[in-house]
Coordinates of C-alpha atoms in Angstrom, one line a residue:
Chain I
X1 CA 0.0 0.0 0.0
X2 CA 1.3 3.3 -1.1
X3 CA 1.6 6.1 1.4
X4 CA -0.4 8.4 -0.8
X5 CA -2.4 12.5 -0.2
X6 CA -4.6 13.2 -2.5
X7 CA -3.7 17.1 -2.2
X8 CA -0.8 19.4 -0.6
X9 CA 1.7 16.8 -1.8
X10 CA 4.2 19.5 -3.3
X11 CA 6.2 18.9 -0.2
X12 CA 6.6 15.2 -0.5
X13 CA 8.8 14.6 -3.9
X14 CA 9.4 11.0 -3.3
X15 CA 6.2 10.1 -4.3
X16 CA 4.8 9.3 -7.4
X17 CA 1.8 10.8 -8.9
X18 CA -0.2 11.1 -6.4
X19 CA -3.2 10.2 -8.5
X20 CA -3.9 6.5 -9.0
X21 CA -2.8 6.0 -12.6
X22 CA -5.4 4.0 -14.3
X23 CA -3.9 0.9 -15.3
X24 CA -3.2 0.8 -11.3
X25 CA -6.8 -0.4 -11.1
X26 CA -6.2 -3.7 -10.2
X27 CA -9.1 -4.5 -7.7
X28 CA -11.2 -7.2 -9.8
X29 CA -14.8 -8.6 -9.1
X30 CA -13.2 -12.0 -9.1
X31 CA -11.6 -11.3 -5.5
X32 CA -14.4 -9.3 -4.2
X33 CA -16.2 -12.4 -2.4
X34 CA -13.6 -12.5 0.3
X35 CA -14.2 -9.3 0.9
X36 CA -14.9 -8.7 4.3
X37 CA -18.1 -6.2 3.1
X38 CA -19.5 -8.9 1.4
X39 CA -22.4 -10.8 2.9
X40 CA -23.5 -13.6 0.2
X41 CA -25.0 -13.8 -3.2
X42 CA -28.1 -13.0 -5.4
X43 CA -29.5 -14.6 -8.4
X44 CA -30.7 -12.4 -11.1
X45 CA -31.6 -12.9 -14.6
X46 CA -28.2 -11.4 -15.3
X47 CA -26.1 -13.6 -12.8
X48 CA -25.1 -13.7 -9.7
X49 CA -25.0 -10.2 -7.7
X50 CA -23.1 -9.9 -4.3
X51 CA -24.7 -9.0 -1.5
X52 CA -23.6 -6.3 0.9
X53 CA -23.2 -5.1 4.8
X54 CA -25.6 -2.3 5.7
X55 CA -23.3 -2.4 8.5
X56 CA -19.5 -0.9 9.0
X57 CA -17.5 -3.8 10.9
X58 CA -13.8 -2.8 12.3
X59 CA -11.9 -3.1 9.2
X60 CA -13.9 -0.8 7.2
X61 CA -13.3 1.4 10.3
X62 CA -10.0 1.3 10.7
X63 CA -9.9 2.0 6.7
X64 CA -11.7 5.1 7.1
X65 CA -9.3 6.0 9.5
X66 CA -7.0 5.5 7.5
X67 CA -8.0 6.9 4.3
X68 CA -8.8 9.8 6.8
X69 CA -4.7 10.4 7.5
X70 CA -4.2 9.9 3.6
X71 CA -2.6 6.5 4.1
X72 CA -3.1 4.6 0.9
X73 CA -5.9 6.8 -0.1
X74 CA -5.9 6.6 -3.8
X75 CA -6.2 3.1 -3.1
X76 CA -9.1 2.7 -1.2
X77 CA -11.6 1.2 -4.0
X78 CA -14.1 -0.9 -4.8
X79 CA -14.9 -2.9 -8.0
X80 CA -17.3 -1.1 -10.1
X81 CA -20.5 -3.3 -10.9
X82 CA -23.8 -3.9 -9.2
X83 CA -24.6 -4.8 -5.3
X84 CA -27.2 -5.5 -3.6
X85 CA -28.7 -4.8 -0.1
X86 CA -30.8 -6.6 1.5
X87 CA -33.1 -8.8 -1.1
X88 CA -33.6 -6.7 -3.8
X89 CA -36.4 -7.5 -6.3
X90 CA -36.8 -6.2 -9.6
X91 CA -39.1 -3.4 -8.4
X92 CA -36.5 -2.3 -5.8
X93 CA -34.6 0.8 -6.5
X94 CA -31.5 1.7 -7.8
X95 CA -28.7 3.5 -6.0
X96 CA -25.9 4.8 -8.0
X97 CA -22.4 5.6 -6.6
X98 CA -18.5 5.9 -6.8
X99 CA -15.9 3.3 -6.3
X100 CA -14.2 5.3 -3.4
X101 CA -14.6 2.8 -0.5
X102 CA -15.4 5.6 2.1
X103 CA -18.5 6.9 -0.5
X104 CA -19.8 3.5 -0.9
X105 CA -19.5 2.8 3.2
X106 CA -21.1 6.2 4.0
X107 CA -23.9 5.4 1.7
X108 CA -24.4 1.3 2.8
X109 CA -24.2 1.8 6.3
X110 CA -27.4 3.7 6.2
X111 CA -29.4 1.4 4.3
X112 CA -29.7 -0.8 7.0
X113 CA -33.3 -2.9 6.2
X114 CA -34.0 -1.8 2.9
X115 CA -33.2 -3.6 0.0
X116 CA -32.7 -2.4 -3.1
X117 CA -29.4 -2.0 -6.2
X118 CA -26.7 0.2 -5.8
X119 CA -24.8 0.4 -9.0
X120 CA -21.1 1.7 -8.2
X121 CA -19.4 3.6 -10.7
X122 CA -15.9 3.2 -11.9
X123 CA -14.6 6.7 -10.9
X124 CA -11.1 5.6 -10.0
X125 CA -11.0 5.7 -6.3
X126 CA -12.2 9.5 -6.2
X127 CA -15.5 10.6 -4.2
X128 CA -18.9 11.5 -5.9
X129 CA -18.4 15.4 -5.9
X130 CA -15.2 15.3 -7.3
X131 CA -15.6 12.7 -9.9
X132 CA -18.4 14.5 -11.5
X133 CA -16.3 17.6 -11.6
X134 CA -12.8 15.6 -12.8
X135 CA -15.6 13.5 -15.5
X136 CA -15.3 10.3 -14.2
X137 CA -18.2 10.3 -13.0
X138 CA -20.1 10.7 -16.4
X139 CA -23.3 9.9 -18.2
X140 CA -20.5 7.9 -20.7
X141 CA -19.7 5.7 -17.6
X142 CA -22.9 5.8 -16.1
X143 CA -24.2 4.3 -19.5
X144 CA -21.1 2.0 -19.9
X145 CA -22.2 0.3 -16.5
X146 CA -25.7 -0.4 -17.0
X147 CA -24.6 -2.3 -20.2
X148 CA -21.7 -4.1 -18.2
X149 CA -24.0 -4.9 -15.3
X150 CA -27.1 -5.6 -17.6
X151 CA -29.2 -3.7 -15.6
X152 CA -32.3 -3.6 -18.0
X153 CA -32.5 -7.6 -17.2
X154 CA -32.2 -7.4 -13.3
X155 CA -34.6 -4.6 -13.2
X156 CA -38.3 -4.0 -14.2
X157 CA -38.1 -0.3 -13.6
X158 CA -35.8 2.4 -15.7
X159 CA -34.9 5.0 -12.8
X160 CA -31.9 5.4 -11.2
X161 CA -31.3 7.7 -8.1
X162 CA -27.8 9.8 -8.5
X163 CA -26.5 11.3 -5.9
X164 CA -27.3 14.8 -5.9
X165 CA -23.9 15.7 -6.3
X166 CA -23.4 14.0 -9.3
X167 CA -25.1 16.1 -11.5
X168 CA -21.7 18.1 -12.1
X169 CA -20.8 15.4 -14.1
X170 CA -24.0 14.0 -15.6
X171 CA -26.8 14.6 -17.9
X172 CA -30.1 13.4 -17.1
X173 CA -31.8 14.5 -20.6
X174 CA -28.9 13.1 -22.0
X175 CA -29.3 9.8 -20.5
X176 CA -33.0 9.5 -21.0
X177 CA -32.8 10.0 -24.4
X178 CA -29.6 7.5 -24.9
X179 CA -30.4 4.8 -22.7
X180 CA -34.0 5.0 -21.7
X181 CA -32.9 5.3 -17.9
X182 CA -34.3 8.6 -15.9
X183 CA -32.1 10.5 -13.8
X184 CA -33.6 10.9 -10.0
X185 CA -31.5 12.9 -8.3
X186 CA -31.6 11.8 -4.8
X187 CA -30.4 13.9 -1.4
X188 CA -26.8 15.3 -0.8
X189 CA -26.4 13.0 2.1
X190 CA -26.8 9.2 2.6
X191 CA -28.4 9.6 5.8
X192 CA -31.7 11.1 3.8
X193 CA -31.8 7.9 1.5
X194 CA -34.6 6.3 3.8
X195 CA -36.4 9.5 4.3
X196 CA -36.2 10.0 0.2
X197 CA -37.0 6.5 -0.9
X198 CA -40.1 7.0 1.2
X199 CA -41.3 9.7 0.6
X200 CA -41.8 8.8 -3.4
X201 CA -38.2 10.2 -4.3
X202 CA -38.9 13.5 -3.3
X203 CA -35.9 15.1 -1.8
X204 CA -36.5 18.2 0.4
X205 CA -35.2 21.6 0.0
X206 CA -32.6 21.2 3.1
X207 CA -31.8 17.6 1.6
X208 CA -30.3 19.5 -1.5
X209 CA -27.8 21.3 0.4
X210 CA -24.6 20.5 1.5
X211 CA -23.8 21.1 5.0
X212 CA -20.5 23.2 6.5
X213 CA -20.6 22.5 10.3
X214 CA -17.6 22.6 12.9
X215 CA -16.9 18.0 11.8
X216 CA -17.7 19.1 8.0
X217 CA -14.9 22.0 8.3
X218 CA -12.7 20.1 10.3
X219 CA -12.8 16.6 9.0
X220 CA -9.7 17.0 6.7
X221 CA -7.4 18.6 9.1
X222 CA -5.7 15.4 9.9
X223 CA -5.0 14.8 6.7
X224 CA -3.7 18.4 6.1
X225 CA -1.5 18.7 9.4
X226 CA 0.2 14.9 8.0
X227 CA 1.1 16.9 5.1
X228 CA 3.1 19.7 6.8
X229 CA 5.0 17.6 8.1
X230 CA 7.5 17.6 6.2
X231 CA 7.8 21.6 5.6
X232 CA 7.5 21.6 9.4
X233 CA 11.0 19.4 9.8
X234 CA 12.0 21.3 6.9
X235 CA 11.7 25.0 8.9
X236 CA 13.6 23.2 12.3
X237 CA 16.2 22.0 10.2
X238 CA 16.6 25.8 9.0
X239 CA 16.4 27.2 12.5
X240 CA 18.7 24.3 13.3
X241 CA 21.7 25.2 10.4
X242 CA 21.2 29.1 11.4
X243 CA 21.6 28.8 15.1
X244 CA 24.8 26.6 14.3
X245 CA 25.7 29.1 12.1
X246 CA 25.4 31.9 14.7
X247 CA 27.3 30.1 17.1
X248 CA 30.2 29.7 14.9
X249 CA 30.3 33.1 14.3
X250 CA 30.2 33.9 17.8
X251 CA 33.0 31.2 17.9
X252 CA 31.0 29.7 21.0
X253 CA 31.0 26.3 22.0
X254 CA 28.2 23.8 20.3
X255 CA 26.2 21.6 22.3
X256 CA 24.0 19.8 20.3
X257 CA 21.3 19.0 22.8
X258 CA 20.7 23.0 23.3
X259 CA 20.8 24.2 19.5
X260 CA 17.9 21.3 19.2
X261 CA 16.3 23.2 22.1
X262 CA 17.1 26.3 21.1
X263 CA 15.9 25.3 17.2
X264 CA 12.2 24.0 18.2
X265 CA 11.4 26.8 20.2
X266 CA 12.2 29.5 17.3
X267 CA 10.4 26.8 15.4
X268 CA 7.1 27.1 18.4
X269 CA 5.5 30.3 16.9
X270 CA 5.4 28.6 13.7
X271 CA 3.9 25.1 14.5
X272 CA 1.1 27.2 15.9
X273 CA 1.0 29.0 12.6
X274 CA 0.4 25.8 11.1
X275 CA -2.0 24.8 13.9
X276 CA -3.8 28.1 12.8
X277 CA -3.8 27.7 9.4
X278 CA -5.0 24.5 9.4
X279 CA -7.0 23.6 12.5
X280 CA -8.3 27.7 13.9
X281 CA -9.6 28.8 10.4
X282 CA -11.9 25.8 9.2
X283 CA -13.3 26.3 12.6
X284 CA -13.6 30.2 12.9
X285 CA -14.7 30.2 9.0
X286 CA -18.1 32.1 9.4
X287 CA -17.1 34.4 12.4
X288 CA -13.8 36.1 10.7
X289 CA -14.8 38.8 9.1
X290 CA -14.1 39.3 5.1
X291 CA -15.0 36.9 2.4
X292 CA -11.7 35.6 0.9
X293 CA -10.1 32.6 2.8
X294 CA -6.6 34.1 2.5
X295 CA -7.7 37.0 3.9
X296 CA -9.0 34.9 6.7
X297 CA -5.9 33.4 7.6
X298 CA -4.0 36.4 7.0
X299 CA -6.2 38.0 9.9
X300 CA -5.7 35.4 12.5
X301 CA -2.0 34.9 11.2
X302 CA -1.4 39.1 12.5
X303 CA -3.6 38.4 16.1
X304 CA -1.3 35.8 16.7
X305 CA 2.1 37.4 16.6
X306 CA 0.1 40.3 18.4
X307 CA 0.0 37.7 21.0
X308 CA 3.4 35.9 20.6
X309 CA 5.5 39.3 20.4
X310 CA 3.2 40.8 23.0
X311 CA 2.6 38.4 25.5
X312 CA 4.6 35.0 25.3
X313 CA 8.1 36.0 24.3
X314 CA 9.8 39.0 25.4
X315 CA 13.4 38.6 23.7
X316 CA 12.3 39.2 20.0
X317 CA 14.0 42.4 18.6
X318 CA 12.7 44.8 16.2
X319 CA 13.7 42.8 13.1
X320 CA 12.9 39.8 14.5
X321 CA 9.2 41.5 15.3
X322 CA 9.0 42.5 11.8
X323 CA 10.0 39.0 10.2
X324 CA 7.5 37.6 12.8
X325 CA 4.8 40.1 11.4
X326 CA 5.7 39.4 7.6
X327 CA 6.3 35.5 7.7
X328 CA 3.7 34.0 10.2
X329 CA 0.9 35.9 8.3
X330 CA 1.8 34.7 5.1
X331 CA 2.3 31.0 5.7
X332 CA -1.9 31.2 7.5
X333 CA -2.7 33.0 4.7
X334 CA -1.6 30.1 2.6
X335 CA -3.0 27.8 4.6
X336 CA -6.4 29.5 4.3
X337 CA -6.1 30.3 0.9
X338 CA -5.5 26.7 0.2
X339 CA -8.6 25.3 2.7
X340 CA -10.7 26.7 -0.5
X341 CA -10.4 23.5 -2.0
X342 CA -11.7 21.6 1.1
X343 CA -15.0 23.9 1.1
X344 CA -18.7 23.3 0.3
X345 CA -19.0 26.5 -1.6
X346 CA -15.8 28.7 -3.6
X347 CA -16.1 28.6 -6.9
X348 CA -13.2 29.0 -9.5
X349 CA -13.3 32.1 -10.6
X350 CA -13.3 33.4 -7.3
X351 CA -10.2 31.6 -6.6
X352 CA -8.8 32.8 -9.3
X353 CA -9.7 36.1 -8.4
X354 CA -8.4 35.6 -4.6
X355 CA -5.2 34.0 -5.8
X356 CA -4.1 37.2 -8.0
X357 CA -4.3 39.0 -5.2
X358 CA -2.8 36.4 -2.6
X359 CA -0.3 34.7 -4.3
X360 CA 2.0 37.8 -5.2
X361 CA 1.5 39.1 -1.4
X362 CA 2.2 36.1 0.2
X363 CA 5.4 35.5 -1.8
X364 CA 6.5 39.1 -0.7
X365 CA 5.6 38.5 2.4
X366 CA 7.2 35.7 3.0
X367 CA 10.5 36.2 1.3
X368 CA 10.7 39.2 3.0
X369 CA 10.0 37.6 6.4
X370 CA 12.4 35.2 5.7
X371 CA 15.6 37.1 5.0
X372 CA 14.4 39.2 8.3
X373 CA 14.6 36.1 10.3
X374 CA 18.1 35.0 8.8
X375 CA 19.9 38.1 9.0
X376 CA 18.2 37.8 12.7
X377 CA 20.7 35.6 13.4
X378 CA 23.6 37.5 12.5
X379 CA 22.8 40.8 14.0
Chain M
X1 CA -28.1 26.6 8.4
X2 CA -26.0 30.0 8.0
X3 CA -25.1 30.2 4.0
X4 CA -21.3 30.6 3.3
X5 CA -20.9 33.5 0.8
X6 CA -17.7 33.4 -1.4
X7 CA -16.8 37.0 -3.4
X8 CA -18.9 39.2 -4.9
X9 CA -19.6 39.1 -8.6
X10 CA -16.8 36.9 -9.8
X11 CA -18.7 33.9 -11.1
X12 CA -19.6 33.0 -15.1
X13 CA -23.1 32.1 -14.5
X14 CA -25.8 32.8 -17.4
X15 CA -29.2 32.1 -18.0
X16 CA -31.1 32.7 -21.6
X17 CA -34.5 33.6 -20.1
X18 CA -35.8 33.4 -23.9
X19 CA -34.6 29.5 -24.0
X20 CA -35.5 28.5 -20.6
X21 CA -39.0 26.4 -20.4
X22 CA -39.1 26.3 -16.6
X23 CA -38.9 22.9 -16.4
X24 CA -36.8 23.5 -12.8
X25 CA -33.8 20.9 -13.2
X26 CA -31.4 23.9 -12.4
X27 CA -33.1 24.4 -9.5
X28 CA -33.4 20.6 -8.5
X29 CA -29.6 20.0 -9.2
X30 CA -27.8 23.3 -7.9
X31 CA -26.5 22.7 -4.2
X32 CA -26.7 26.3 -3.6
X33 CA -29.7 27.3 -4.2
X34 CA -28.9 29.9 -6.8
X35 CA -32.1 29.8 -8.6
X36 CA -35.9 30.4 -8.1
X37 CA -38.7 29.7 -10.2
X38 CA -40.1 33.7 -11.6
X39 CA -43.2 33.5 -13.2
X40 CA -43.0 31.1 -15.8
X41 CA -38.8 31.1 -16.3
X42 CA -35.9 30.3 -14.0
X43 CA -33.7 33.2 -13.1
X44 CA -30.6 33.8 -10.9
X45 CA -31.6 34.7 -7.4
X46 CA -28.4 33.8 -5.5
X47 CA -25.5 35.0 -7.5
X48 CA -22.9 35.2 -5.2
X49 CA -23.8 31.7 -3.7
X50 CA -22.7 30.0 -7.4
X51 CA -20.0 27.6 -6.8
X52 CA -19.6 26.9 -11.0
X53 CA -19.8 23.2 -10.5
X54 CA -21.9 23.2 -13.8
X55 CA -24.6 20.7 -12.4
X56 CA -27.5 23.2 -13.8
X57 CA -25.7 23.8 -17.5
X58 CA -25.4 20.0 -17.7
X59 CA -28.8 18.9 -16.8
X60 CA -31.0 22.1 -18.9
X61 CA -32.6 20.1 -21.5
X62 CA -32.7 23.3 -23.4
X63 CA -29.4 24.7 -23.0
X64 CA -30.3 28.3 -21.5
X65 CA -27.7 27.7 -18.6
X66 CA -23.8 29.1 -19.4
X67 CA -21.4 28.9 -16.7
X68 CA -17.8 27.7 -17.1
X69 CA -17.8 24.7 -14.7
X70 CA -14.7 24.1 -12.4
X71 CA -13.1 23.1 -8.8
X72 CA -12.9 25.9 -6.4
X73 CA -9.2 24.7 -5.2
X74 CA -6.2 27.2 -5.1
X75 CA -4.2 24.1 -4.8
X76 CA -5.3 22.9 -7.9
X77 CA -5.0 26.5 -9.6
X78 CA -1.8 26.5 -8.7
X79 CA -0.6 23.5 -9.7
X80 CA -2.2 23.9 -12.9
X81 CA -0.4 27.2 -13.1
X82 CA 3.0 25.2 -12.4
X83 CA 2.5 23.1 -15.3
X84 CA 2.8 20.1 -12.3
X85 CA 0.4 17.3 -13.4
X86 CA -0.7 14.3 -11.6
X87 CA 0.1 16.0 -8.5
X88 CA -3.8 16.4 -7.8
X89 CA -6.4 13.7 -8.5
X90 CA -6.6 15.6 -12.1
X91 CA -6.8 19.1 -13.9
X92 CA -9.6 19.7 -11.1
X93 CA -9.0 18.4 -7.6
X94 CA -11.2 19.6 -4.7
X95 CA -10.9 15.9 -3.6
X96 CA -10.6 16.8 -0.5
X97 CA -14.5 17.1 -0.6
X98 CA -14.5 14.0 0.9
X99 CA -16.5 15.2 3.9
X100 CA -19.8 15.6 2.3
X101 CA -20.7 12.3 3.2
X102 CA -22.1 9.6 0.2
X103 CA -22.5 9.7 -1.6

């Protein structure tokens, strides 16, 4: 299993392509009846049809999890092709979704007693949302797979219920007219399946909408803080080489244990930058004021070196101050311009917009904070 | 819920009033609730709220909805900007959208 992120990967050159090259796609239906998701089997007019868990056991925990920290990510997939829940009948609906494994869990473990088809896509290991936007998540595909799977034989019906989401990426007109299947577009979340299937495939105005909340904002700073790592060992190796420097300059004696010291606590006011960047603005994302997420993180980056210069250290010298103000800022900014990708609701030609803005400032800003800290150093 | 607002008049979004049938698949597909039904046509209540995913250009049987579709994702932006491919899960990424939940 490849240590894989799916995003913020410029720091980690070892790695490959972080995106699962196609011909990587080596999960087949043959080896899916071990799988530990799989309950049994279903006849159909069109062969046999595994069954599967309406229930999330330990492994597919501990996979989340996983997938979660980025660990083997791009990896996590399922075979395209159809499942069943329950004992599905050639009335019972259709559910169509991706071949990420966390999609297809978060949608079968709230189907618990129903029974009915879910028909899973091959969109190469990516989530619903984002496969419609990349296109892998197409009416071509979603056409491709009702002829692979022979759907028109196992069903008596012609609709199929899409994830709202999906639409990005499919056309239901189209799909009608080339197939013969209608489009539903069913709820945002999985957990309003039962409550749509119910109520005659009617989805609610609140069940069209994608929720932010605190867990929505936050659920992917794990998986962002794993991937400053490396910058972050990359900064206290700087601090590291500069302190040594200093104290050959000074010709004073070097003892390694307190240039370590000495390197992680000029490193402290920029873990918390990090912390800020990643963890602070998610969660403070509709009380900052302003609109654009750099600015955000920009804001908070300047209250925070407020605080540090002001209130926690006392030894920082007017240069130093200034590199503070200049560095720290830029590197939340960066963090918040980047959380843009990880929301609900910025569009493209807003980050666009943000980023010509941004991007120029927070290169200034940065380079200029950065020579202030070196020649800090020195002076 | 509180609606998160993004900038102000940046996004692409068109509708042909003249073309539109108001048949309300723009309305059905659009997470943000951008559109309202007026009178007999669809028309752009929400501006600001567009995210340019491009569900309601894809889905208008009669093709009065413009908007050029794409990821919200500096990270992508500027990757694609580098020239660095394969770095992201494609020439859009937002993958980290993994928190809206199913499906």
């Amino acid at each position: 299993m490849s240590n894989q992120l799916n995003k913020l990967p410029m720091i980690d050159d070892n790695q490959e392509s972080t995106c699962r090259p196609d011909e990587q796609n080596t999960a087949s239906f043959e080896d899916t009846g071990s799988a530990n998701w799989i309950t049994g089997q279903l006849e159909t007019n069109a062969g046999p049809v595994y069954q599967v868990a309406a229930v999330l056991d330990r492994k597919d925990l501990t996979g989340s999890i996983k997938a979660r920290l980025g660990l083997g990510r791009m990896d996590y997939i399922i075979p395209p092709g159809l499942y069943a829940v329950g004992n599905p009948e050639p009335t019972s609906p259709v559910l169509v979704s991706a071949n990420y494994k966390l999609s297809f869990d978060q949608l079968r473990r709230e189907l618990a007693g129903l029974n009915l088809w879910i028909l899973v896509l091959d969109t190469k290991g990516i989530n619903v949302w984002c496969a419609a936007g990349k296109g892998s998540f197409s009416t071509a595909e979603l056409m491709r797979m009702v002829d692979a799977t022979s759907l028109g034989e196992i069903v008596s019906h012609r609709t199929l219920i899409l994830p709202q989401l999906a639409a990005p990426g499919v056309s239901a007109h189209a799909m009608r007219k080339e197939s013969g299947f209608k489009v539903v577009y069913g709820p945002v979340r999985a957990a309003d399946i039962p409550e749509f299937l119910s109520g005659n495939n009617k989805a609610e105005p609140e069940m069209r909408h994608p929720s932010f909340t605190l867990p929505d904002r936050l659920i992917l700073a794990p998986i962002e803080l794993v991937a400053m790592l490396k910058p972050a060992l990359g900064l206290i190796g700087l601090f590291f080489l500069l302190n040594m420097a200093a104290l050959l300059a000074d010709k004073s004696p070097i003892i390694f244990i307190s240039l370590l010291r000495q390197s992680l606590m000029d490193f402290a006011p920029f873990f918390a930058a990090i912390l800020i960047g990643i963890v602070l603005v998610p969660a403070l994302l509709p009380y900052i004021p302003g609109r654009a997420l750099a600015w955000k993180g920009w804001v908070l980056g300047v209250l925070w070196v407020l605080v540090y210069t002001v209130l926690i250290t006392t030894s920082a010298g007017w240069l130093q101050t200034a590199a503070y103000y200049l560095a720290i800022p830029a590197i939340t900014a960066f963090l918040g311009m980047n959380f843009t990708g990880s929301t609900t609701y910025t569009s493209l030609s807003g980050v666009v917009k943000e980023m010509s803005f941004a991007l120029p400032a927070i290169i200034l800003s940065a380079s200029l904070g950065l020579i202030g800290l070196i020649a800090g150093y020195f002076i | 819920m509180k609606k998160f607002k993004y900038l102000k008049n940046v996004v692409t979004l068109q509708i042909d009033q003249d073309k539109c049938n108001g048949c309300g698949m723009c309305m059905e597909v659009c997470p943000q609730q951008v559109f309202t039904l007026a009178g007999k046509t669809s028309s752009i209540t929400d501006r600001d709220a567009c995210m340019e995913c491009g569900a309601c250009a894809r889905n208008c049987p009669q093709q009065a909805i413009y908007v050029r579709p794409g990821v919200g994702c500096a990270y992508a932006v500027l990757m694609d900007k580098l020239n660095i491919k394969g770095k992201c899960c494609g020439d859009v990424c937002g993958c980290s959208l993994d928190n809206i939940p199913d499906h």
